[in-house]
Amino acid sequence: MIELPKEFEIRMQDMLGNAYPAFVRSYEKNKMQALRVNTLKGSVEEFLEKAPFLERINIRRVPWERRGIYYDENMPFGKHPFHEAGVYYIQEPSAMTPVSYLEAQPNEKILDLCAAPGGKSTQIASYMKNEGLLVCNEIHPARAKILSENVERMGIRNALVTNETPRRLSEGFGEYFDRILVDAPCSGEGMFRKNEEASREWSLENVKLCANRQDEILDCADWMLRPGGRLVYSTCTFAPEEDEGTVARFLMRHPEYEIIKIDKYEGMSSGSAEWTGGIAAENIEATIRLFPHLIDGEGHYLAVLQKAGEVPNGYQGFLKNGLQKGILANEVKEFLAFQNENLTINLVEAKEERLLRFGEQLYRMPQEMPSIKGLKVLRAGLHLGTLKKSRFEPSHALALALKKADVKHSMELWANQDKNDMSVINAYLNGQTLNHEGEKGWYLMTCAGYSIGWGKLAGQIMKNHYPKGLRK
Protein backbone atom coordinates (compact mmCIF):
# COMPACT_ATOMS: atom_id res chain seq x y z
CA MET A 1 0.00 0.00 0.00
CA ILE A 2 1.37 3.40 -1.00
CA GLU A 3 1.81 5.88 1.85
CA LEU A 4 -0.05 8.99 0.71
CA PRO A 5 0.92 12.48 1.93
CA LYS A 6 -1.36 13.56 4.81
CA GLU A 7 -2.23 16.96 3.34
CA PHE A 8 -3.08 15.24 0.05
CA GLU A 9 -5.38 12.79 1.86
CA ILE A 10 -7.20 15.59 3.67
CA ARG A 11 -7.81 17.51 0.46
CA MET A 12 -8.93 14.45 -1.52
CA GLN A 13 -11.35 13.46 1.26
CA ASP A 14 -12.82 16.95 1.11
CA MET A 15 -13.07 16.77 -2.70
CA LEU A 16 -14.57 13.28 -2.98
CA GLY A 17 -16.68 12.95 0.16
CA ASN A 18 -18.41 9.55 0.27
CA ALA A 19 -16.37 8.34 -2.72
CA TYR A 20 -13.08 8.81 -0.87
CA PRO A 21 -12.88 5.23 0.58
CA ALA A 22 -13.23 3.76 -2.93
CA PHE A 23 -10.53 6.17 -4.15
CA VAL A 24 -8.13 5.03 -1.40
CA ARG A 25 -8.86 1.35 -2.12
CA SER A 26 -7.80 1.90 -5.75
CA TYR A 27 -4.20 2.25 -4.51
CA GLU A 28 -4.29 -1.37 -3.37
CA LYS A 29 -4.78 -2.49 -6.98
CA ASN A 30 -2.02 -3.00 -9.52
CA LYS A 31 -1.38 -0.17 -11.93
CA MET A 32 -2.96 -0.60 -15.35
CA GLN A 33 -0.72 -1.49 -18.29
CA ALA A 34 -1.48 -0.65 -21.90
CA LEU A 35 0.13 -0.23 -25.28
CA ARG A 36 -0.92 1.79 -28.28
CA VAL A 37 -0.51 0.24 -31.71
CA ASN A 38 1.44 2.48 -34.10
CA THR A 39 -0.81 2.71 -37.14
CA LEU A 40 2.00 4.32 -39.15
CA LYS A 41 3.39 0.76 -39.21
CA GLY A 42 0.15 -1.13 -39.74
CA SER A 43 -3.41 -1.55 -38.52
CA VAL A 44 -4.47 -2.80 -35.09
CA GLU A 45 -6.00 -5.86 -36.75
CA GLU A 46 -2.73 -6.63 -38.51
CA PHE A 47 -0.88 -6.35 -35.21
CA LEU A 48 -3.28 -8.75 -33.49
CA GLU A 49 -2.83 -11.26 -36.30
CA LYS A 50 0.97 -11.02 -36.23
CA ALA A 51 1.42 -11.29 -32.48
CA PRO A 52 0.97 -14.93 -31.39
CA PHE A 53 2.04 -14.04 -27.84
CA LEU A 54 -1.23 -12.09 -27.52
CA GLU A 55 -3.08 -15.40 -27.45
CA ARG A 56 -1.97 -15.72 -23.82
CA ILE A 57 -3.83 -12.60 -22.71
CA ASN A 58 -7.40 -11.38 -22.79
CA ILE A 59 -7.51 -8.61 -25.40
CA ARG A 60 -9.32 -5.57 -24.07
CA ARG A 61 -9.38 -2.21 -25.84
CA VAL A 62 -8.86 1.15 -24.18
CA PRO A 63 -12.30 2.81 -24.61
CA TRP A 64 -11.12 6.32 -25.50
CA GLU A 65 -8.34 5.27 -27.91
CA ARG A 66 -9.19 2.64 -30.52
CA ARG A 67 -5.48 1.87 -30.96
CA GLY A 68 -5.02 1.19 -27.24
CA ILE A 69 -4.88 -2.30 -25.73
CA TYR A 70 -4.70 -3.27 -22.06
CA TYR A 71 -2.30 -6.05 -21.16
CA ASP A 72 -1.15 -7.98 -18.12
CA GLU A 73 1.83 -6.48 -16.30
CA ASN A 74 3.76 -9.74 -16.58
CA MET A 75 3.87 -9.58 -20.39
CA PRO A 76 7.37 -8.43 -21.51
CA PHE A 77 6.23 -6.03 -24.23
CA GLY A 78 9.15 -3.69 -23.59
CA LYS A 79 11.64 -6.44 -24.48
CA HIS A 80 9.96 -7.78 -27.62
CA PRO A 81 11.43 -7.00 -31.09
CA PHE A 82 8.12 -5.39 -32.02
CA HIS A 83 8.98 -2.67 -29.50
CA GLU A 84 12.34 -2.03 -31.21
CA ALA A 85 10.52 -1.90 -34.55
CA GLY A 86 8.16 0.80 -33.28
CA VAL A 87 5.09 -1.38 -33.78
CA TYR A 88 3.61 -0.06 -30.54
CA TYR A 89 4.24 2.44 -27.78
CA ILE A 90 3.82 1.40 -24.15
CA GLN A 91 1.60 4.11 -22.69
CA GLU A 92 -0.46 4.51 -19.54
CA PRO A 93 -4.13 4.27 -20.65
CA SER A 94 -5.34 7.54 -19.08
CA ALA A 95 -2.46 9.35 -20.79
CA MET A 96 -4.04 8.47 -24.14
CA THR A 97 -7.11 10.66 -23.49
CA PRO A 98 -5.82 14.20 -24.31
CA VAL A 99 -4.74 13.35 -27.86
CA SER A 100 -8.00 11.53 -28.56
CA TYR A 101 -9.77 14.85 -27.87
CA LEU A 102 -7.22 16.93 -29.79
CA GLU A 103 -8.69 15.42 -33.00
CA ALA A 104 -5.52 15.93 -35.04
CA GLN A 105 -5.90 15.69 -38.81
CA PRO A 106 -3.48 15.13 -41.72
CA ASN A 107 -2.00 18.26 -43.36
CA GLU A 108 -2.42 20.40 -40.25
CA LYS A 109 0.23 22.28 -38.27
CA ILE A 110 0.25 20.90 -34.73
CA LEU A 111 2.39 21.66 -31.67
CA ASP A 112 3.00 19.38 -28.69
CA LEU A 113 4.47 21.99 -26.37
CA CYS A 114 5.62 19.77 -23.46
CA ALA A 115 6.29 16.60 -25.40
CA ALA A 116 8.80 14.29 -23.65
CA PRO A 117 9.06 11.37 -23.50
CA GLY A 118 6.95 11.24 -26.65
CA GLY A 119 3.85 9.16 -25.95
CA LYS A 120 1.43 11.90 -26.91
CA SER A 121 3.58 13.21 -29.81
CA THR A 122 3.73 9.78 -31.39
CA GLN A 123 -0.01 9.38 -30.81
CA ILE A 124 -0.65 12.69 -32.59
CA ALA A 125 1.58 11.54 -35.46
CA SER A 126 -0.54 8.42 -35.98
CA TYR A 127 -3.59 10.63 -36.50
CA MET A 128 -1.68 12.89 -38.92
CA LYS A 129 -0.56 9.94 -41.08
CA ASN A 130 2.82 11.61 -41.77
CA GLU A 131 1.13 14.53 -43.55
CA GLY A 132 1.51 18.10 -42.31
CA LEU A 133 3.82 19.53 -39.66
CA LEU A 134 4.20 18.24 -36.12
CA VAL A 135 6.43 20.29 -33.81
CA CYS A 136 7.44 18.36 -30.68
CA ASN A 137 9.05 20.55 -28.04
CA GLU A 138 10.70 19.71 -24.73
CA ILE A 139 12.49 22.14 -22.42
CA HIS A 140 14.88 19.64 -20.75
CA PRO A 141 17.78 18.51 -23.01
CA ALA A 142 18.02 14.92 -21.73
CA ARG A 143 14.28 14.39 -22.04
CA ALA A 144 14.29 16.04 -25.48
CA LYS A 145 16.85 13.42 -26.58
CA ILE A 146 14.53 10.61 -25.44
CA LEU A 147 11.67 12.32 -27.26
CA SER A 148 13.69 12.43 -30.47
CA GLU A 149 14.62 8.76 -30.13
CA ASN A 150 10.96 7.77 -29.74
CA VAL A 151 9.98 9.86 -32.76
CA GLU A 152 12.58 7.91 -34.73
CA ARG A 153 11.55 4.50 -33.37
CA MET A 154 7.94 5.07 -34.36
CA GLY A 155 8.88 5.87 -37.97
CA ILE A 156 7.54 9.44 -37.96
CA ARG A 157 8.43 11.48 -41.05
CA ASN A 158 6.85 14.87 -40.40
CA ALA A 159 8.20 15.88 -36.99
CA LEU A 160 10.40 18.81 -36.01
CA VAL A 161 11.84 18.11 -32.53
CA THR A 162 12.95 21.19 -30.61
CA ASN A 163 14.55 21.82 -27.21
CA GLU A 164 13.27 25.25 -26.20
CA THR A 165 11.39 26.97 -23.40
CA PRO A 166 7.76 27.73 -24.29
CA ARG A 167 8.61 31.43 -24.12
CA ARG A 168 11.51 31.12 -26.56
CA LEU A 169 9.42 29.02 -28.93
CA SER A 170 6.57 31.52 -28.86
CA GLU A 171 8.93 34.26 -30.04
CA GLY A 172 9.17 32.52 -33.41
CA PHE A 173 5.51 31.62 -33.99
CA GLY A 174 2.48 33.91 -34.02
CA GLU A 175 -1.00 32.40 -34.37
CA TYR A 176 0.60 29.68 -36.46
CA PHE A 177 -0.65 26.29 -35.28
CA ASP A 178 -4.05 24.71 -35.97
CA ARG A 179 -3.95 22.68 -32.76
CA ILE A 180 -1.78 22.75 -29.65
CA LEU A 181 -1.46 20.18 -26.88
CA VAL A 182 -0.24 21.38 -23.49
CA ASP A 183 0.34 18.30 -21.35
CA ALA A 184 1.65 20.49 -18.59
CA PRO A 185 4.34 19.72 -16.02
CA CYS A 186 2.40 19.15 -12.80
CA SER A 187 2.58 17.83 -9.24
CA GLY A 188 1.93 14.30 -10.53
CA GLU A 189 -0.69 13.28 -7.99
CA GLY A 190 -2.40 11.05 -10.52
CA MET A 191 0.77 8.97 -10.84
CA PHE A 192 1.20 8.04 -7.17
CA ARG A 193 0.11 4.44 -7.84
CA LYS A 194 2.41 4.18 -10.84
CA ASN A 195 5.35 6.06 -9.35
CA GLU A 196 5.77 6.08 -5.56
CA GLU A 197 8.61 8.59 -5.91
CA ALA A 198 6.04 11.18 -7.00
CA SER A 199 4.21 10.65 -3.71
CA ARG A 200 7.37 11.15 -1.65
CA GLU A 201 8.28 14.35 -3.52
CA TRP A 202 4.80 15.90 -3.31
CA SER A 203 4.17 19.15 -1.41
CA LEU A 204 1.60 21.94 -1.35
CA GLU A 205 4.37 24.36 -2.27
CA ASN A 206 5.11 22.38 -5.43
CA VAL A 207 1.42 22.42 -6.37
CA LYS A 208 1.52 26.23 -6.29
CA LEU A 209 4.77 26.34 -8.28
CA CYS A 210 3.29 24.05 -10.91
CA ALA A 211 0.12 26.16 -11.16
CA ASN A 212 2.15 29.32 -11.77
CA ARG A 213 4.23 27.54 -14.40
CA GLN A 214 1.10 26.25 -16.13
CA ASP A 215 -0.24 29.80 -16.40
CA GLU A 216 2.93 30.90 -18.19
CA ILE A 217 2.94 27.91 -20.54
CA LEU A 218 -0.71 28.41 -21.54
CA ASP A 219 -0.10 32.09 -22.28
CA CYS A 220 2.69 31.03 -24.66
CA ALA A 221 0.39 28.47 -26.26
CA ASP A 222 -2.27 31.12 -26.83
CA TRP A 223 0.22 33.31 -28.69
CA MET A 224 1.03 30.45 -31.07
CA LEU A 225 -2.54 29.20 -31.75
CA ARG A 226 -4.38 30.55 -34.79
CA PRO A 227 -7.91 31.99 -34.54
CA GLY A 228 -10.41 29.15 -34.48
CA GLY A 229 -7.72 26.72 -33.32
CA ARG A 230 -8.09 24.01 -30.67
CA LEU A 231 -6.07 23.92 -27.45
CA VAL A 232 -6.11 20.82 -25.26
CA TYR A 233 -4.78 21.27 -21.73
CA SER A 234 -4.03 18.22 -19.60
CA THR A 235 -2.33 17.18 -16.38
CA CYS A 236 -1.78 13.99 -14.42
CA THR A 237 -2.80 15.54 -11.10
CA PHE A 238 -5.96 15.89 -9.00
CA ALA A 239 -5.01 19.32 -7.60
CA PRO A 240 -7.84 21.79 -8.34
CA GLU A 241 -5.34 24.66 -8.43
CA GLU A 242 -3.63 22.96 -11.41
CA ASP A 243 -6.79 21.70 -13.11
CA GLU A 244 -10.05 23.67 -13.02
CA GLY A 245 -8.16 26.53 -11.38
CA THR A 246 -5.60 26.79 -14.18
CA VAL A 247 -8.31 26.65 -16.85
CA ALA A 248 -10.42 29.27 -15.06
CA ARG A 249 -7.46 31.62 -14.68
CA PHE A 250 -6.62 31.16 -18.36
CA LEU A 251 -10.18 32.01 -19.43
CA MET A 252 -10.12 35.08 -17.22
CA ARG A 253 -6.95 36.29 -18.98
CA HIS A 254 -8.15 35.14 -22.43
CA PRO A 255 -11.94 35.56 -22.71
CA GLU A 256 -11.76 34.84 -26.44
CA TYR A 257 -11.63 31.12 -25.56
CA GLU A 258 -14.49 28.80 -24.69
CA ILE A 259 -14.57 25.33 -23.19
CA ILE A 260 -15.88 22.84 -25.74
CA LYS A 261 -18.52 20.38 -24.57
CA ILE A 262 -17.27 16.89 -25.42
CA ASP A 263 -18.67 13.41 -25.03
CA LYS A 264 -17.40 11.46 -22.05
CA TYR A 265 -16.73 7.74 -21.83
CA GLU A 266 -18.07 5.56 -19.05
CA GLY A 267 -16.29 6.28 -15.79
CA MET A 268 -15.13 9.77 -16.75
CA SER A 269 -16.09 12.53 -14.31
CA SER A 270 -16.90 16.18 -14.92
CA GLY A 271 -14.89 19.14 -13.75
CA SER A 272 -16.38 21.11 -10.88
CA ALA A 273 -17.19 24.81 -10.53
CA GLU A 274 -16.35 24.44 -6.82
CA TRP A 275 -12.71 23.81 -7.68
CA THR A 276 -11.89 26.93 -9.71
CA GLY A 277 -10.60 28.95 -6.80
CA GLY A 278 -13.65 31.20 -6.83
CA ILE A 279 -13.25 32.21 -10.50
CA ALA A 280 -16.35 31.90 -12.67
CA ALA A 281 -15.68 29.69 -15.70
CA GLU A 282 -18.51 28.91 -18.07
CA ASN A 283 -18.82 25.21 -19.00
CA ILE A 284 -16.09 24.12 -16.55
CA GLU A 285 -18.23 21.00 -16.03
CA ALA A 286 -17.37 20.08 -19.62
CA THR A 287 -13.75 19.44 -18.61
CA ILE A 288 -12.86 15.85 -17.76
CA ARG A 289 -11.45 14.20 -14.67
CA LEU A 290 -10.23 10.61 -14.55
CA PHE A 291 -10.17 8.96 -11.13
CA PRO A 292 -8.50 5.51 -10.67
CA HIS A 293 -11.47 4.15 -8.69
CA LEU A 294 -13.82 4.85 -11.63
CA ILE A 295 -11.77 3.97 -14.71
CA ASP A 296 -9.01 1.49 -15.61
CA GLY A 297 -6.17 3.97 -15.52
CA GLU A 298 -4.38 6.56 -13.43
CA GLY A 299 -5.48 10.08 -12.48
CA HIS A 300 -5.76 12.65 -15.25
CA TYR A 301 -7.48 15.92 -16.12
CA LEU A 302 -8.15 17.58 -19.47
CA ALA A 303 -9.94 20.54 -20.98
CA VAL A 304 -10.68 21.21 -24.65
CA LEU A 305 -10.56 24.92 -25.48
CA GLN A 306 -11.54 26.67 -28.69
CA LYS A 307 -10.12 30.05 -29.72
CA ALA A 308 -12.57 32.51 -31.26
CA GLY A 309 -12.34 33.46 -34.92
CA GLU A 310 -11.50 31.74 -38.17
CA VAL A 311 -8.87 31.95 -40.87
CA PRO A 312 -9.08 31.93 -44.69
CA ASN A 313 -7.83 29.09 -46.87
CA GLY A 314 -4.08 29.23 -47.28
CA TYR A 315 -3.60 31.03 -43.96
CA GLN A 316 0.03 30.86 -42.75
CA GLY A 317 0.37 32.79 -39.51
CA PHE A 318 3.52 34.59 -38.37
CA LEU A 319 6.94 33.00 -38.60
CA LYS A 320 9.83 35.09 -37.28
CA ASN A 321 12.25 33.72 -39.85
CA GLY A 322 9.87 32.43 -42.50
CA LEU A 323 9.98 28.93 -43.95
CA GLN A 324 13.13 26.84 -43.97
CA LYS A 325 14.93 26.86 -47.29
CA GLY A 326 15.99 23.44 -48.51
CA ILE A 327 18.24 22.22 -51.26
CA LEU A 328 17.27 20.63 -54.55
CA ALA A 329 17.32 16.86 -54.47
CA ASN A 330 19.45 16.76 -57.61
CA GLU A 331 22.19 18.48 -55.62
CA VAL A 332 22.69 15.23 -53.71
CA LYS A 333 22.90 12.71 -56.53
CA GLU A 334 24.24 10.07 -54.16
CA PHE A 335 20.89 9.97 -52.40
CA LEU A 336 18.90 9.91 -55.66
CA ALA A 337 21.06 7.01 -56.83
CA PHE A 338 20.38 5.14 -53.58
CA GLN A 339 16.65 5.84 -53.91
CA ASN A 340 16.57 4.65 -57.52
CA GLU A 341 18.53 1.47 -56.75
CA ASN A 342 16.81 0.45 -53.52
CA LEU A 343 13.36 2.00 -53.12
CA THR A 344 10.07 1.53 -54.94
CA ILE A 345 8.82 4.95 -53.79
CA ASN A 346 10.02 8.51 -54.30
CA LEU A 347 10.72 10.20 -50.98
CA VAL A 348 11.57 13.34 -52.90
CA GLU A 349 11.52 14.33 -56.56
CA ALA A 350 14.74 15.56 -58.20
CA LYS A 351 13.56 19.17 -58.45
CA GLU A 352 11.96 19.38 -55.02
CA GLU A 353 13.51 21.55 -52.31
CA ARG A 354 12.51 19.33 -49.39
CA LEU A 355 16.00 18.28 -48.37
CA LEU A 356 18.11 19.80 -45.62
CA ARG A 357 21.80 19.14 -45.26
CA PHE A 358 23.89 19.44 -42.10
CA GLY A 359 27.44 18.57 -43.11
CA GLU A 360 27.23 14.94 -44.20
CA GLN A 361 23.75 14.40 -42.72
CA LEU A 362 20.69 14.60 -44.95
CA TYR A 363 17.09 15.22 -43.80
CA ARG A 364 13.73 15.32 -45.56
CA MET A 365 11.81 18.26 -44.15
CA PRO A 366 8.11 18.17 -43.25
CA GLN A 367 5.74 20.19 -45.40
CA GLU A 368 6.13 23.95 -44.87
CA MET A 369 8.72 23.52 -42.15
CA PRO A 370 9.51 26.80 -40.37
CA SER A 371 13.04 28.13 -40.39
CA ILE A 372 15.16 26.53 -37.68
CA LYS A 373 17.39 29.58 -37.41
CA GLY A 374 17.99 30.34 -33.73
CA LEU A 375 16.20 27.20 -32.54
CA LYS A 376 17.71 24.24 -30.70
CA VAL A 377 16.71 21.43 -33.04
CA LEU A 378 17.26 17.72 -32.44
CA ARG A 379 15.41 16.40 -35.48
CA ALA A 380 14.45 18.40 -38.57
CA GLY A 381 12.10 15.91 -40.17
CA LEU A 382 13.12 12.46 -41.38
CA HIS A 383 16.83 11.69 -41.13
CA LEU A 384 17.58 10.02 -44.46
CA GLY A 385 21.21 9.15 -43.91
CA THR A 386 24.84 10.11 -44.43
CA LEU A 387 26.46 11.45 -47.58
CA LYS A 388 29.86 9.86 -47.90
CA LYS A 389 32.42 10.08 -50.66
CA SER A 390 30.55 9.11 -53.86
CA ARG A 391 27.93 7.07 -51.92
CA PHE A 392 24.98 7.34 -49.58
CA GLU A 393 24.47 5.34 -46.39
CA PRO A 394 20.84 5.16 -45.21
CA SER A 395 19.95 5.92 -41.60
CA HIS A 396 18.23 3.73 -39.05
CA ALA A 397 15.45 6.33 -38.97
CA LEU A 398 14.82 5.80 -42.67
CA ALA A 399 14.56 2.05 -42.20
CA LEU A 400 11.96 2.48 -39.45
CA ALA A 401 9.97 4.92 -41.61
CA LEU A 402 9.72 2.48 -44.54
CA LYS A 403 7.49 -0.51 -45.16
CA LYS A 404 8.39 -3.72 -46.92
CA ALA A 405 6.52 -2.62 -50.05
CA ASP A 406 8.68 0.55 -50.20
CA VAL A 407 11.92 -1.32 -50.94
CA LYS A 408 13.23 -3.60 -53.65
CA HIS A 409 15.04 -5.97 -51.31
CA SER A 410 14.09 -7.18 -47.84
CA MET A 411 14.95 -10.04 -45.50
CA GLU A 412 12.46 -11.49 -43.04
CA LEU A 413 13.98 -12.26 -39.62
CA TRP A 414 11.00 -13.88 -37.92
CA ALA A 415 9.42 -16.13 -40.52
CA ASN A 416 8.31 -18.86 -38.10
CA GLN A 417 6.01 -16.77 -35.96
CA ASP A 418 3.82 -19.72 -35.17
CA LYS A 419 6.78 -21.46 -33.53
CA ASN A 420 7.95 -18.38 -31.62
CA ASP A 421 11.47 -19.03 -32.92
CA MET A 422 13.26 -15.75 -32.14
CA SER A 423 16.83 -16.93 -32.79
CA VAL A 424 17.39 -15.11 -36.09
CA ILE A 425 15.84 -11.82 -35.04
CA ASN A 426 17.76 -11.89 -31.76
CA ALA A 427 20.99 -12.57 -33.66
CA TYR A 428 20.33 -9.49 -35.78
CA LEU A 429 19.52 -7.33 -32.75
CA ASN A 430 22.76 -8.53 -31.18
CA GLY A 431 24.71 -7.23 -34.18
CA GLN A 432 25.62 -10.57 -35.76
CA THR A 433 26.11 -11.07 -39.49
CA LEU A 434 23.69 -13.43 -41.21
CA ASN A 435 23.73 -15.76 -44.20
CA HIS A 436 21.40 -14.90 -47.05
CA GLU A 437 21.11 -15.57 -50.77
CA GLY A 438 20.12 -12.79 -53.13
CA GLU A 439 21.29 -9.77 -55.08
CA LYS A 440 23.93 -7.66 -53.40
CA GLY A 441 22.97 -4.30 -51.94
CA TRP A 442 20.87 -2.77 -49.20
CA TYR A 443 18.12 -4.84 -47.58
CA LEU A 444 15.34 -3.71 -45.31
CA MET A 445 15.35 -6.14 -42.40
CA THR A 446 11.86 -7.02 -41.21
CA CYS A 447 10.28 -8.70 -38.20
CA ALA A 448 6.94 -10.29 -39.13
CA GLY A 449 6.84 -7.79 -42.00
CA TYR A 450 7.62 -4.73 -39.84
CA SER A 451 10.82 -2.85 -40.67
CA ILE A 452 13.46 -2.94 -37.94
CA GLY A 453 16.75 -1.89 -39.57
CA TRP A 454 19.16 -2.25 -42.48
CA GLY A 455 21.45 -4.97 -43.72
CA LYS A 456 23.83 -4.93 -46.67
CA LEU A 457 24.37 -8.11 -48.66
CA ALA A 458 27.67 -9.01 -50.31
CA GLY A 459 28.90 -12.52 -51.12
CA GLN A 460 25.85 -14.11 -49.46
CA ILE A 461 26.82 -12.48 -46.16
CA MET A 462 24.40 -9.94 -44.71
CA LYS A 463 26.41 -7.25 -42.97
CA ASN A 464 24.56 -5.97 -39.91
CA HIS A 465 23.73 -2.24 -39.86
CA TYR A 466 21.62 -2.27 -36.71
CA PRO A 467 22.95 0.66 -34.62
CA LYS A 468 25.58 -0.38 -32.10
CA GLY A 469 24.01 1.73 -29.40
CA LEU A 470 20.76 -0.26 -29.65
CA ARG A 471 22.22 -3.75 -29.76
CA LYS A 472 21.27 -6.22 -27.04
XYZ file of C-alpha atoms in Angstrom, residues 138-325:
188
model
C 10.704 19.714 -24.727
C 12.493 22.136 -22.417
C 14.880 19.644 -20.754
C 17.778 18.508 -23.011
C 18.025 14.919 -21.726
C 14.278 14.387 -22.037
C 14.294 16.036 -25.475
C 16.845 13.423 -26.583
C 14.534 10.610 -25.441
C 11.667 12.322 -27.260
C 13.689 12.431 -30.470
C 14.620 8.760 -30.132
C 10.959 7.771 -29.739
C 9.981 9.856 -32.764
C 12.581 7.911 -34.729
C 11.552 4.501 -33.370
C 7.940 5.071 -34.358
C 8.881 5.873 -37.970
C 7.542 9.440 -37.964
C 8.428 11.476 -41.055
C 6.854 14.869 -40.401
C 8.197 15.884 -36.986
C 10.403 18.810 -36.013
C 11.843 18.114 -32.534
C 12.951 21.195 -30.606
C 14.553 21.817 -27.208
C 13.270 25.250 -26.196
C 11.387 26.970 -23.404
C 7.764 27.731 -24.291
C 8.606 31.432 -24.117
C 11.511 31.123 -26.565
C 9.420 29.022 -28.928
C 6.568 31.519 -28.865
C 8.930 34.260 -30.044
C 9.170 32.517 -33.411
C 5.513 31.624 -33.990
C 2.484 33.913 -34.020
C -1.004 32.399 -34.367
C 0.603 29.682 -36.465
C -0.652 26.290 -35.279
C -4.049 24.712 -35.969
C -3.954 22.684 -32.757
C -1.782 22.749 -29.648
C -1.461 20.185 -26.884
C -0.235 21.376 -23.494
C 0.336 18.303 -21.350
C 1.649 20.492 -18.591
C 4.339 19.720 -16.017
C 2.402 19.147 -12.799
C 2.581 17.827 -9.240
C 1.934 14.302 -10.534
C -0.692 13.281 -7.991
C -2.395 11.053 -10.520
C 0.768 8.969 -10.843
C 1.196 8.037 -7.165
C 0.105 4.444 -7.841
C 2.407 4.183 -10.842
C 5.351 6.065 -9.347
C 5.769 6.075 -5.558
C 8.610 8.590 -5.906
C 6.036 11.178 -7.004
C 4.214 10.645 -3.709
C 7.372 11.147 -1.650
C 8.284 14.353 -3.522
C 4.798 15.904 -3.309
C 4.165 19.151 -1.405
C 1.596 21.937 -1.352
C 4.370 24.355 -2.274
C 5.106 22.378 -5.432
C 1.417 22.424 -6.374
C 1.524 26.232 -6.287
C 4.773 26.344 -8.275
C 3.287 24.054 -10.915
C 0.122 26.156 -11.165
C 2.153 29.317 -11.768
C 4.230 27.536 -14.405
C 1.101 26.246 -16.127
C -0.241 29.803 -16.396
C 2.926 30.896 -18.185
C 2.938 27.907 -20.541
C -0.705 28.410 -21.535
C -0.102 32.088 -22.282
C 2.686 31.031 -24.658
C 0.388 28.473 -26.260
C -2.274 31.125 -26.827
C 0.224 33.311 -28.690
C 1.030 30.447 -31.073
C -2.536 29.197 -31.751
C -4.384 30.551 -34.785
C -7.907 31.992 -34.545
C -10.410 29.147 -34.482
C -7.723 26.715 -33.324
C -8.090 24.015 -30.667
C -6.069 23.919 -27.446
C -6.112 20.818 -25.260
C -4.779 21.267 -21.733
C -4.032 18.219 -19.604
C -2.326 17.180 -16.375
C -1.785 13.989 -14.422
C -2.798 15.542 -11.103
C -5.958 15.891 -8.996
C -5.006 19.325 -7.603
C -7.843 21.794 -8.339
C -5.343 24.663 -8.428
C -3.634 22.958 -11.408
C -6.789 21.696 -13.111
C -10.053 23.667 -13.020
C -8.164 26.529 -11.381
C -5.603 26.786 -14.176
C -8.310 26.650 -16.849
C -10.424 29.269 -15.059
C -7.461 31.621 -14.680
C -6.625 31.164 -18.360
C -10.181 32.008 -19.430
C -10.116 35.083 -17.218
C -6.951 36.285 -18.984
C -8.154 35.136 -22.425
C -11.938 35.562 -22.706
C -11.763 34.837 -26.439
C -11.626 31.118 -25.564
C -14.486 28.803 -24.688
C -14.571 25.331 -23.190
C -15.882 22.839 -25.741
C -18.518 20.381 -24.565
C -17.273 16.895 -25.418
C -18.665 13.407 -25.035
C -17.400 11.464 -22.053
C -16.732 7.735 -21.831
C -18.068 5.559 -19.050
C -16.287 6.284 -15.785
C -15.134 9.773 -16.746
C -16.087 12.531 -14.309
C -16.899 16.184 -14.923
C -14.889 19.141 -13.749
C -16.378 21.111 -10.881
C -17.187 24.813 -10.529
C -16.348 24.438 -6.818
C -12.713 23.811 -7.679
C -11.892 26.925 -9.711
C -10.604 28.952 -6.796
C -13.651 31.200 -6.832
C -13.255 32.212 -10.497
C -16.351 31.897 -12.671
C -15.678 29.688 -15.702
C -18.515 28.905 -18.068
C -18.825 25.206 -19.002
C -16.088 24.121 -16.550
C -18.233 21.003 -16.030
C -17.371 20.075 -19.617
C -13.755 19.438 -18.609
C -12.864 15.854 -17.763
C -11.454 14.196 -14.669
C -10.230 10.610 -14.550
C -10.166 8.957 -11.133
C -8.504 5.514 -10.668
C -11.473 4.148 -8.688
C -13.820 4.853 -11.626
C -11.770 3.967 -14.710
C -9.012 1.493 -15.607
C -6.168 3.973 -15.524
C -4.383 6.559 -13.429
C -5.477 10.078 -12.479
C -5.763 12.649 -15.251
C -7.476 15.921 -16.120
C -8.146 17.579 -19.469
C -9.937 20.540 -20.979
C -10.683 21.209 -24.645
C -10.559 24.924 -25.482
C -11.540 26.674 -28.694
C -10.122 30.048 -29.716
C -12.574 32.510 -31.265
C -12.344 33.463 -34.925
C -11.503 31.736 -38.171
C -8.871 31.948 -40.874
C -9.083 31.927 -44.688
C -7.829 29.087 -46.869
C -4.076 29.227 -47.284
C -3.598 31.029 -43.960
C 0.026 30.858 -42.754
C 0.367 32.793 -39.512
C 3.516 34.592 -38.367
C 6.945 33.000 -38.600
C 9.827 35.090 -37.280
C 12.253 33.723 -39.854
C 9.866 32.434 -42.500
C 9.975 28.926 -43.952
C 13.129 26.839 -43.973
C 14.930 26.862 -47.293
